[in-house]
GROMACS .gro file of C-alpha atoms in nm:
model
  393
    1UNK     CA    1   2.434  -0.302  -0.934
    2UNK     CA    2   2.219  -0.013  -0.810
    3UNK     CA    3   2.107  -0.057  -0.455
    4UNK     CA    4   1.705   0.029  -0.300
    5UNK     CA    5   1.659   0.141   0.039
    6UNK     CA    6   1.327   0.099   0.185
    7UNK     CA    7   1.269   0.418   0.498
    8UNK     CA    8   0.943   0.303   0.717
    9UNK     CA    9   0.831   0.156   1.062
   10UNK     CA   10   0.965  -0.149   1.033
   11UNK     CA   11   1.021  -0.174   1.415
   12UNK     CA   12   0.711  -0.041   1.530
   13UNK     CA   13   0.510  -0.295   1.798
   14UNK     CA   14   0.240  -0.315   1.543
   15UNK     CA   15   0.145  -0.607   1.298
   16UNK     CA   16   0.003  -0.355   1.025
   17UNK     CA   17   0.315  -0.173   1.086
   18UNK     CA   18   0.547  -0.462   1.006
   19UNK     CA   19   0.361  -0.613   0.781
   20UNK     CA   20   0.345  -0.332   0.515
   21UNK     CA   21   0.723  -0.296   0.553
   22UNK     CA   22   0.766  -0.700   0.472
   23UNK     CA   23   0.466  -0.664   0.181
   24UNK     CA   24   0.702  -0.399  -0.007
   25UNK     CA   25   1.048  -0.493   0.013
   26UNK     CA   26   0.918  -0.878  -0.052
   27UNK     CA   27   0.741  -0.763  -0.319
   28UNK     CA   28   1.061  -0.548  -0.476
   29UNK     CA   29   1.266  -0.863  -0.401
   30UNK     CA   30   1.007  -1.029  -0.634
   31UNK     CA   31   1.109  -0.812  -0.886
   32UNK     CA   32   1.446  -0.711  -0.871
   33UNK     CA   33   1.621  -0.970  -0.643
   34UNK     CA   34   1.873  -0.886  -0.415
   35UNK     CA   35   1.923  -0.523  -0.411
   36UNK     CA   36   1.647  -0.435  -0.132
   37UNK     CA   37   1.740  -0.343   0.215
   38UNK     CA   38   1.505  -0.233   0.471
   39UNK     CA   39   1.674   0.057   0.620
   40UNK     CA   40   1.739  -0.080   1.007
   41UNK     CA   41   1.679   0.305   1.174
   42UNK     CA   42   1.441   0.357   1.468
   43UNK     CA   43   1.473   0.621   1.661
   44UNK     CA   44   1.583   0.581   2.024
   45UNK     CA   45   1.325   0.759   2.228
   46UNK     CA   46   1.020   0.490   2.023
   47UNK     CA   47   1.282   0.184   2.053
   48UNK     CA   48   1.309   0.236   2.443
   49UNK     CA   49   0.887   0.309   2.488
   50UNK     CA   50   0.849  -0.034   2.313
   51UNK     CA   51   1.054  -0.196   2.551
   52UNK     CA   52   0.913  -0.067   2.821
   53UNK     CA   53   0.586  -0.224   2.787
   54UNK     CA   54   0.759  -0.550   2.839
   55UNK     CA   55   0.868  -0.485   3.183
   56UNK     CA   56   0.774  -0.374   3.489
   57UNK     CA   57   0.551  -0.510   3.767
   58UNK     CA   58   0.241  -0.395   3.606
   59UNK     CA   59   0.299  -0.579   3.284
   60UNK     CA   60   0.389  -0.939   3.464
   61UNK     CA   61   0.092  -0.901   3.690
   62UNK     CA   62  -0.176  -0.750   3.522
   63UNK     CA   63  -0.121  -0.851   3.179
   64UNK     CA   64   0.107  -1.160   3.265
   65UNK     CA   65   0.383  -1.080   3.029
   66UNK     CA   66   0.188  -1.089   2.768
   67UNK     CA   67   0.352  -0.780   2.606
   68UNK     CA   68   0.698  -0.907   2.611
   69UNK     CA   69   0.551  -1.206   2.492
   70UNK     CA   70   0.406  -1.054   2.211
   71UNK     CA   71   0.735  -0.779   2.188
   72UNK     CA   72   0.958  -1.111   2.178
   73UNK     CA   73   0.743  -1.259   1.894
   74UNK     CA   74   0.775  -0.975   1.686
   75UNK     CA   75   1.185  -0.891   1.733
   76UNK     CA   76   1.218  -1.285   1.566
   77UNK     CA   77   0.993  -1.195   1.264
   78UNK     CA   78   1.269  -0.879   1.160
   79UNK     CA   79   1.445  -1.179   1.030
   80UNK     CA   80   1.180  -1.193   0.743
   81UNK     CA   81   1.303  -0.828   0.618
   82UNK     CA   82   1.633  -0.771   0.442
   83UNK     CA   83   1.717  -0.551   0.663
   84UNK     CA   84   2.078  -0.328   0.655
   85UNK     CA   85   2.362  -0.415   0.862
   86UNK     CA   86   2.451  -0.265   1.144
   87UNK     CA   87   2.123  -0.181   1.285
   88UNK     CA   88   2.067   0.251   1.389
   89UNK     CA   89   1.876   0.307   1.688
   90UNK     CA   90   1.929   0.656   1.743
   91UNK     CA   91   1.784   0.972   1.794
   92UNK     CA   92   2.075   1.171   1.649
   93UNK     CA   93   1.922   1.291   1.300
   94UNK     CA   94   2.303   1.386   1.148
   95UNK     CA   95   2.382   1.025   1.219
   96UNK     CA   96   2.081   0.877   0.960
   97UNK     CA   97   2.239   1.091   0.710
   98UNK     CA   98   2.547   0.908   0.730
   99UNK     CA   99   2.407   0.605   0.716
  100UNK     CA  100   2.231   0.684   0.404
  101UNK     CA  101   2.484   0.895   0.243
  102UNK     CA  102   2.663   0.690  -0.053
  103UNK     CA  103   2.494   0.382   0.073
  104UNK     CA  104   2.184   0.343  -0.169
  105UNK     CA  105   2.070   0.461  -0.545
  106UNK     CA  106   1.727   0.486  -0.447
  107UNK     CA  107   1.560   0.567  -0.119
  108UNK     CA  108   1.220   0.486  -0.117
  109UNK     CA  109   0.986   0.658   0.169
  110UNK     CA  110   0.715   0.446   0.324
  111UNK     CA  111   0.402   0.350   0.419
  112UNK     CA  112   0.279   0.400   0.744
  113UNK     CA  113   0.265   0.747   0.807
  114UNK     CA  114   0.591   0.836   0.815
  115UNK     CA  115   0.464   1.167   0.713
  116UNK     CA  116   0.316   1.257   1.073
  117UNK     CA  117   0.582   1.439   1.265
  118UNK     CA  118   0.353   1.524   1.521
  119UNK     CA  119   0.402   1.173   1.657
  120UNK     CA  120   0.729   1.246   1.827
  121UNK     CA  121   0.957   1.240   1.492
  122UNK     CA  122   0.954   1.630   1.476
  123UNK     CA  123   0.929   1.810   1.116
  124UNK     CA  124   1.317   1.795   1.035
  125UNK     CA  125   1.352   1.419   1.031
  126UNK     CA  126   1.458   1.161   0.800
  127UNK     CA  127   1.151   1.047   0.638
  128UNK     CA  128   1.174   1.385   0.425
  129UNK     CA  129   1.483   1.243   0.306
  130UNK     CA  130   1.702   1.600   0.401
  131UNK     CA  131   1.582   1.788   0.086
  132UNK     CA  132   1.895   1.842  -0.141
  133UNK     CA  133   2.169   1.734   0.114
  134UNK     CA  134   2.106   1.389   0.057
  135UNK     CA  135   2.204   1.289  -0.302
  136UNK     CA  136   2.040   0.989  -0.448
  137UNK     CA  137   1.695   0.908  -0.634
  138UNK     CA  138   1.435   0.960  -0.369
  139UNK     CA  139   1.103   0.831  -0.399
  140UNK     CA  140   0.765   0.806  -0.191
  141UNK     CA  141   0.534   0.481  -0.169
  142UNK     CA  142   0.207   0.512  -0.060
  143UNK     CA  143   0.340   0.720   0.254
  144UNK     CA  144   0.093   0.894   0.495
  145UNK     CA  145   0.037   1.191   0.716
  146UNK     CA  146  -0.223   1.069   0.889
  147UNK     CA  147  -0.331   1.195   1.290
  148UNK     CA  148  -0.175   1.518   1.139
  149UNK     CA  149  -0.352   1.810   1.121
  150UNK     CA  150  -0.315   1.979   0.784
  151UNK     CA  151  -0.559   2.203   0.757
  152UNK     CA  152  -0.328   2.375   1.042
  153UNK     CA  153   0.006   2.357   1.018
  154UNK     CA  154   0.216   2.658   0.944
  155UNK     CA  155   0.363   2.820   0.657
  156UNK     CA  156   0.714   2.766   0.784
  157UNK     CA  157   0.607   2.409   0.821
  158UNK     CA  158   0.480   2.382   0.400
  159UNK     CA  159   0.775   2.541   0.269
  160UNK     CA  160   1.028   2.316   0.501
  161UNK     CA  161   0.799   2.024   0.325
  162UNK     CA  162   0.828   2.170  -0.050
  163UNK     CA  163   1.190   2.226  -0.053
  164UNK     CA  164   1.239   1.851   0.052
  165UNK     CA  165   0.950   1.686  -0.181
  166UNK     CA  166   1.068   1.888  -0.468
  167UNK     CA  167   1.410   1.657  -0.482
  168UNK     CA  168   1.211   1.333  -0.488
  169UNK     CA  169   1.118   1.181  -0.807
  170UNK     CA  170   0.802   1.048  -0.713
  171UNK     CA  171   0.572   1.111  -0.477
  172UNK     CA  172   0.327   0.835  -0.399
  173UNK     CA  173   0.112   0.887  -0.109
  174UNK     CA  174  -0.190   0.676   0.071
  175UNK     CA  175  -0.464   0.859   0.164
  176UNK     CA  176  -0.670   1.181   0.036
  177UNK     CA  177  -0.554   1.346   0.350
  178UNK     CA  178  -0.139   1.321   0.263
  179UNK     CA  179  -0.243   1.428  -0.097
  180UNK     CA  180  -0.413   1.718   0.047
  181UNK     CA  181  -0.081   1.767   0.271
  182UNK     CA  182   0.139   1.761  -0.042
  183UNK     CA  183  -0.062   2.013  -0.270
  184UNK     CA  184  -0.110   2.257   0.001
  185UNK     CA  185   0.300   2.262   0.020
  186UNK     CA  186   0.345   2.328  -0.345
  187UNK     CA  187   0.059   2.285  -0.556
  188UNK     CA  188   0.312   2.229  -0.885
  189UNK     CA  189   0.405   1.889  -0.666
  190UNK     CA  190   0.306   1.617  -0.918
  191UNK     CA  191   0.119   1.340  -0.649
  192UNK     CA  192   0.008   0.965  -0.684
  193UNK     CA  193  -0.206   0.791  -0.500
  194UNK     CA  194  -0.096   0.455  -0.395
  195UNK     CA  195  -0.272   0.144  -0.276
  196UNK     CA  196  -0.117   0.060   0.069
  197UNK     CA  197   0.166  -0.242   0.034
  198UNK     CA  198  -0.019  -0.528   0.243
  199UNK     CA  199  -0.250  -0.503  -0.086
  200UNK     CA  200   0.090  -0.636  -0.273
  201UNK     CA  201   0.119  -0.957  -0.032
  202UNK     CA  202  -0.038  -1.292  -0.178
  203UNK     CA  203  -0.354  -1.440  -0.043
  204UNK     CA  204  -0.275  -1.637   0.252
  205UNK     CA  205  -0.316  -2.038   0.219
  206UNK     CA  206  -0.611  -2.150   0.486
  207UNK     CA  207  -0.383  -2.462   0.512
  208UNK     CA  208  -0.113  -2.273   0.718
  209UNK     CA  209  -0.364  -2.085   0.901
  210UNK     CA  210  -0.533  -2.342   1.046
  211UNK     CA  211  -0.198  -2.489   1.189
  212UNK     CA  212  -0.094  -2.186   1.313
  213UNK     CA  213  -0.423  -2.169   1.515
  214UNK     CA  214  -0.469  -2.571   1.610
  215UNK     CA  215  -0.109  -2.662   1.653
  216UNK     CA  216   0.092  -2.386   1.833
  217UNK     CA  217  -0.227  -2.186   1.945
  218UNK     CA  218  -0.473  -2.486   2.061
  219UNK     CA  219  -0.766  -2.296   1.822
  220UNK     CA  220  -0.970  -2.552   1.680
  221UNK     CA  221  -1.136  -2.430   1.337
  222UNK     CA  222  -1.446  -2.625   1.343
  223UNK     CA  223  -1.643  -2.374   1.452
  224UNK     CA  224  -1.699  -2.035   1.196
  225UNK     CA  225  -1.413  -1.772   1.400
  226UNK     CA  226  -1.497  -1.408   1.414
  227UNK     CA  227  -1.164  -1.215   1.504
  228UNK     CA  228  -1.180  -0.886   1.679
  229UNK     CA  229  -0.920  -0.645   1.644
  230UNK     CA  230  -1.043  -0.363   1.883
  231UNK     CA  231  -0.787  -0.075   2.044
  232UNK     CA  232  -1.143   0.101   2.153
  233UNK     CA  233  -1.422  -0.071   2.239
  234UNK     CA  234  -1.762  -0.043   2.021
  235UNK     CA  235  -2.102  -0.104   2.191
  236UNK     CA  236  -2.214  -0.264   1.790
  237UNK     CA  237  -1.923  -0.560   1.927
  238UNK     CA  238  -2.215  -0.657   2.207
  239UNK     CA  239  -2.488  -0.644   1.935
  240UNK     CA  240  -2.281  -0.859   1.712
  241UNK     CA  241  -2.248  -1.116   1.968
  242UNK     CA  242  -2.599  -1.075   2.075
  243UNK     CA  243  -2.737  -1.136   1.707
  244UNK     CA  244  -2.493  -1.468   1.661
  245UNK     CA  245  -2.536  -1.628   2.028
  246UNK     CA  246  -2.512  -2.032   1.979
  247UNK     CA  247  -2.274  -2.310   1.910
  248UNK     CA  248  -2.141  -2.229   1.525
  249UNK     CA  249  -1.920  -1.980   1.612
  250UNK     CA  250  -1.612  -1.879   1.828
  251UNK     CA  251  -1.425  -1.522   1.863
  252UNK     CA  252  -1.035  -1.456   1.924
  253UNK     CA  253  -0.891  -1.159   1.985
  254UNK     CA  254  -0.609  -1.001   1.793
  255UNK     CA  255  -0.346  -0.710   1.942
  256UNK     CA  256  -0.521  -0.662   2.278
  257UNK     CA  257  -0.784  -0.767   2.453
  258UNK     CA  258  -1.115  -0.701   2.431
  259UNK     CA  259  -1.073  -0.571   2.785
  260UNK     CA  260  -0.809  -0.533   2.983
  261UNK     CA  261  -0.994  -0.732   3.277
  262UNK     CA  262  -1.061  -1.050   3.027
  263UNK     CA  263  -0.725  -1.188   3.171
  264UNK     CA  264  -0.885  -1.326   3.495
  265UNK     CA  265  -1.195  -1.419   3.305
  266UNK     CA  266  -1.210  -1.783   3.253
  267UNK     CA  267  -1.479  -1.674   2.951
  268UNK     CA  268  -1.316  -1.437   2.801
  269UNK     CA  269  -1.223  -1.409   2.449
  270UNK     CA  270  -0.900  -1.606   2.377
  271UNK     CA  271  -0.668  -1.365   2.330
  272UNK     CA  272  -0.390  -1.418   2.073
  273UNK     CA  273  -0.062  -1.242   2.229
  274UNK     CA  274   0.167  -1.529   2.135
  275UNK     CA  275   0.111  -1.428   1.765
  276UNK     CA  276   0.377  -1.310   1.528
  277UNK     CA  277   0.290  -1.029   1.233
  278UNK     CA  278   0.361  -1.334   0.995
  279UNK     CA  279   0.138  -1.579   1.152
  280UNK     CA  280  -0.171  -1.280   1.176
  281UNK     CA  281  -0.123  -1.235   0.820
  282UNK     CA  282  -0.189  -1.591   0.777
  283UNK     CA  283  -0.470  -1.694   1.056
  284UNK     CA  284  -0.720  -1.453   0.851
  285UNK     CA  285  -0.755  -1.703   0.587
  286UNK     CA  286  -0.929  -1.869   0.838
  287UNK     CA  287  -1.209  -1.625   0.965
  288UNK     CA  288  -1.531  -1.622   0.893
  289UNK     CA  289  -1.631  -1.228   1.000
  290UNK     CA  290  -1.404  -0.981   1.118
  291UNK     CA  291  -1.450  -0.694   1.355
  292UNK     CA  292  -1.229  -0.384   1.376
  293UNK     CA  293  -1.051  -0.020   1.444
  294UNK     CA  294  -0.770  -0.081   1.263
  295UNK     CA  295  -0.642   0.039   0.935
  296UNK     CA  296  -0.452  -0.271   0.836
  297UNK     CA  297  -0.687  -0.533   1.098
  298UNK     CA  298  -0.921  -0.465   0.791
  299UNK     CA  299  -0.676  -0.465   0.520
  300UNK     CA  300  -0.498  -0.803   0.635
  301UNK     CA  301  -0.870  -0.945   0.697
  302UNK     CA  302  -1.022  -0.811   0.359
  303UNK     CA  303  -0.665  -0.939   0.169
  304UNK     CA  304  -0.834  -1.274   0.265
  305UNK     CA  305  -1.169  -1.174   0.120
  306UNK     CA  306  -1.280  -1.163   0.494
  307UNK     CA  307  -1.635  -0.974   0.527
  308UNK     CA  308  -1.472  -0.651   0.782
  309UNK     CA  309  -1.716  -0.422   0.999
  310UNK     CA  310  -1.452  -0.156   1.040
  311UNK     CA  311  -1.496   0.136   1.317
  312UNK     CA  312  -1.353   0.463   1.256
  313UNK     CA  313  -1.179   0.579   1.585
  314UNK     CA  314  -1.048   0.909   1.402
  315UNK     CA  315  -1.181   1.235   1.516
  316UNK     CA  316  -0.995   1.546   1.313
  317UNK     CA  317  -1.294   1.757   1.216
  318UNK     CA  318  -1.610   1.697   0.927
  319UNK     CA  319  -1.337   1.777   0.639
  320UNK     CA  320  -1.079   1.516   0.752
  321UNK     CA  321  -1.047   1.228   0.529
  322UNK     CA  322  -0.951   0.901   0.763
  323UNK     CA  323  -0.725   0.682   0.564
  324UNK     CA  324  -1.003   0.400   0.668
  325UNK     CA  325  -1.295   0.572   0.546
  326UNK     CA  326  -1.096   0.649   0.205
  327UNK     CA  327  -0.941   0.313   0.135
  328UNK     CA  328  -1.330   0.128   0.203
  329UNK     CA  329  -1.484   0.410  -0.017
  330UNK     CA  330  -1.246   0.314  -0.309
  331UNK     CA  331  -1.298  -0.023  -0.343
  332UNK     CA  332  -1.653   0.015  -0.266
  333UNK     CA  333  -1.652  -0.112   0.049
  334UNK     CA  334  -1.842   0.227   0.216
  335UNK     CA  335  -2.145   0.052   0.378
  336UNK     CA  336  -1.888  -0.151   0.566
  337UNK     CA  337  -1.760   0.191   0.757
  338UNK     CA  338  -1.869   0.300   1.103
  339UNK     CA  339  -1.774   0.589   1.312
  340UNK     CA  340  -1.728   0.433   1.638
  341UNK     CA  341  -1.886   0.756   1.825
  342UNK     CA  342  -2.209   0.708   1.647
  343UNK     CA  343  -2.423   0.469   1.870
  344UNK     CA  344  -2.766   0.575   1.729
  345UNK     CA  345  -3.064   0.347   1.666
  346UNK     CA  346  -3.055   0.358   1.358
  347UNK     CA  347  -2.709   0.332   1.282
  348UNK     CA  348  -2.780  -0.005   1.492
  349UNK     CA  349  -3.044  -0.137   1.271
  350UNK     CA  350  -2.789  -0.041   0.966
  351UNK     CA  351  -2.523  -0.258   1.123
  352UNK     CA  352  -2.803  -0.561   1.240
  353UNK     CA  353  -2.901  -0.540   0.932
  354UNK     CA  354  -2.549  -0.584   0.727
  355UNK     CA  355  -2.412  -0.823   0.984
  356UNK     CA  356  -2.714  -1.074   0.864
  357UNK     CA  357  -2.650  -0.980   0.503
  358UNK     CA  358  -2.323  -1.087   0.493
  359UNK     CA  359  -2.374  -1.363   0.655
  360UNK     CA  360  -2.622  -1.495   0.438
  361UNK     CA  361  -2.411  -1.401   0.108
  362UNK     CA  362  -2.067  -1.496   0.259
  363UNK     CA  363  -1.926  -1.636  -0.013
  364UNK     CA  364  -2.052  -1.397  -0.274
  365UNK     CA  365  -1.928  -1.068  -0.101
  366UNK     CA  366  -1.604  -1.275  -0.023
  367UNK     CA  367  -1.548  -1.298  -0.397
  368UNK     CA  368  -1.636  -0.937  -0.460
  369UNK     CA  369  -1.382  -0.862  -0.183
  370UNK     CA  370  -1.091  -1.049  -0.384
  371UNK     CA  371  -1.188  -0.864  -0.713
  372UNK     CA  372  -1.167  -0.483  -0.550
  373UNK     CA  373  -0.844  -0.600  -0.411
  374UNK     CA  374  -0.719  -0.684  -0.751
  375UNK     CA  375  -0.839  -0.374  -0.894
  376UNK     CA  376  -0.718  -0.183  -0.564
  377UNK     CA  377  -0.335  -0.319  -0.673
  378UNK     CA  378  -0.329  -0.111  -0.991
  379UNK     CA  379  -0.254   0.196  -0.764
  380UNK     CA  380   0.094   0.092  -0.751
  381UNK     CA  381   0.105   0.026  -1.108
  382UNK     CA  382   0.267   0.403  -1.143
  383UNK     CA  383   0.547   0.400  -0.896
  384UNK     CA  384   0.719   0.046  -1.044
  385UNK     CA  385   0.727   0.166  -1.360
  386UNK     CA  386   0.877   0.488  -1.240
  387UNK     CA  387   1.113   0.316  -1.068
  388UNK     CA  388   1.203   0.076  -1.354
  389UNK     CA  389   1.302   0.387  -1.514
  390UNK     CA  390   1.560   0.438  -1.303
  391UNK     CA  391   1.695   0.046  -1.239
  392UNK     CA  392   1.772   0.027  -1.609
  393UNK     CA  393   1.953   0.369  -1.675
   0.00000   0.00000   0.00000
C-alpha cells in the first residue's frame, strides 16, 4: 500500500494555517483512505516563539492569558490531522531527511507558503524536498512564496530552486506571484495553478455554528453578526460601524482584538480567543458580513457564501501580485478588494456604497459566492488526477 505524506504548517498559531493542512489531508482521506499522514515537523526555533506568547507576565496581565488560551485550543485540534508518529520538532535539517527517507511514496508540498524562506526557514530547507537526495514521488499543492521578494532574489538562489523543482512531478502552486517564482527558476518548469485547500472543505452546517457560539461561547445569534478578522486596523472598520449603528446587528472578533486596549473595555467587541481552528471554520456559517486582512479570514468566510470586505495589508511594489488580490480577482470577487493604505474619499464612497449593496442583495451575492467557489475547486482538478497516476501504478 503506497503511503502520502503531506509537508506544510500544520503547527503554525494560525487558523488559516491549520485549517488548509486539515482541508487537504481530509480531503485525500476522502479519497484514498488511510494512507495520509500529515508530516509532524516544525522547526524548533517557530515551535519555541509560539510558546512564548503563552507566557510571561505581559501575556497574563495585559492580554489575560488569552494567548495560551487560544495556543491550548489549537494543540487539542492536531488531533483532527493524521498526523506521523513520533512528532519532529527540530531545527536540524539532516534530521527531516531521515524522517522522510523510505518513509512515504509520495511527498506532497503544501499550502501556506512554504515557499517563503525569507521567513526564518532559510533557502536549503525541507519544503524543497532536498532535490535528488530524497527519493520518492514529490509533488506540490497549491504551495506559495508569498512576502518573498522575487523580482530580487539571486541567481544562486533560482538555480538552488530549479535543481530541486525539477525532481518533483508536479508542481502546483497558489498564487500568480509563486508561478512567477517558479518560471523565473527554469522557465521549461511545467506549473499549475491551484485553488487553495480550505476551498476543498464542505460548507459548514449553521446548526453547529450556532452552538458553538450560544452554548460554549454565550453568543446569541438573534441578532445579524458581522465578524472582524483584523491583524491591522482599517479606518473603513469605523465607517462600517458608523453606516450600520442600531439594534439588528452585533460584531465578534476573530484572532485578535480589534485593539489591544478592548480587554478593559466593558464595550468592546467580544473577542473570540477561546476558539479552536475547527470551531472558526464552523461559526462563519453563521455571519451575516465579514470584515478582514486575512487570506484565509476571507476564504473560510466566503466558503460559507459570507459577503467579505477584504483589506490588502501587502506592500511589495506596483508589480506584486498579493495572493488576496489574485484569489478575489479569479472568482470575480475584485470589487470586494481594498488596499488598506488607501483611505481616500472616494475609495470611501466605493466601500459605503458596496457595504449597502450587499446588504440589500444578501442572499443573491451569497449564492453567487457558493457558485465561484464551486467553479474555484476545479483548480485542483489537475493535481488528483496526477496523483491517481501514481496510486494505481
Amino acid at each position: 500500500m503506497k503511503r502520502i505524506g503531506i509537508l506544510t504548517f500544520h503547527r503554525s498559531i494560525n487558523y488559516g494555517a491549520f485549517m488548509q493542512s486539515y482541508a487537504l489531508s481530509n480531503e485525500l482521506k476522502n479519497r484514498y483512505g488511510d494512507i495520509v499522514e500529515v508530516i509532524d515537523f516544525e522547526k524548533l526555533s517557530k515551535h519555541l516563539m509560539y510558546k512564548k506568547t503563552t507566557e510571561g507576565i505581559v501575556n497574563a496581565i495585559v492580554r489575560g492569558n488569552e494567548e495560551k488560551i487560544k495556543y491550548r485550543r489549537f494543540q487539542e485540534d492536531l488531533k483532527l490531522l493524521p498526523l506521523s508518529t513520533p512528532p519532529l520538532i527540530t531545527n536540524d535539517y539532516d534530521a527531516v531527511f531521515d524522517y522522510l527517507n523510505n518513509r512515504y511514496d509520495i511527498v506532497v508540498v503544501g499550502s501556506d507558503a512554504v515557499w517563503a524562506y525569507n521567513k526564518g526557514l532559510g533557502l536549503k530547507n525541507p519544503y524543497w524536498l532536498f532535490a535528488d537526495k530524497l527519493q520518492c514521488v514529490k509533488m506540490s499543492y497549491a504551495a506559495s512564496a508569498h512576502s518573498l521578494d522575487v523580482e530580487n532574489i539571486s541567481q544562486e538562489e533560482k538555480d538552488y530552486i530549479a535543481s530541486c523543482l525539477k525532481s518533483f512531478a508536479y508542481i502546483g502552486v497558489r498564487d500568480v506571484t509563486t508561478y512567477n517564482l517558479v518560471k523565473s527558476c527554469d522557465s521549461s518548469l511545467d506549473v499549475n495553478m491551484n485553488c487553495d485547500p480550505t476551498v476543498l472543505l464542505k460548507i459548514p452546517e449553521a446548526d453547529l455554528g450556532r452552538k458553538i457560539l450560544k452554548d460554549r461561547l454565550g453568543i446569541g445569534t438573534n441578532k445579524k453578526i458581522i465578524s472582524v478578522m483584523l491583524g491591522q486596523r482599517t479606518p473603513m472598520f469605523d465607517v462600517l460601524r458608523e453606516q450600520l449603528k442600531g439594534s439588528d446587528y452585533q460584531y465578534i472578533a476573530l484572532y485578535k482584538r480589534v485593539h489591544w486596549t478592548d480587554r478593559f473595555n466593558w464595550f468592546s467587541i467580544p473577542y473570540l480567543y477561546n476558539l479552536s481552528p475547527y470551531e472558526w471554520y464552523h461559526i462563519y456559517a453563521c455571519m451575516f458580513l465579514n470584515i478582514t486582512t486575512f487570506f484565509h479570514g476571507t476564504l473560510l468566510a466566503l466558503r460559507s457564501g459570507v459577503p467579505t470586505f477584504s483589506f490588502d495589508v501587502t506592500r511589495m511594489g506596483e508589480e506584486y501580485v498579493s495572493k488576496l488580490k489574485y484569489v478575489l480577482a479569479d472568482m470575480t470577487l475584485s470589487d470586494y478588494y481594498f488596499d488598506i493604505n488607501i483611505n481616500t474619499s472616494e475609495e470611501k464612497k466605493r466601500f459605503i456604497e458596496l457595504l449597502h449593496y450587499t446588504i440589500e442583495r444578501r442572499d443573491l451575492i451569497s449564492a453567487r459566492i457558493n457558485q465561484y467557489m464551486e467553479m474555484e475547486k476545479k483548480k485542483s482538478q489537475s493535481f488528483f488526477d496526477k496523483l491517481e497516476t501514481f496510486l494505481t501504478r
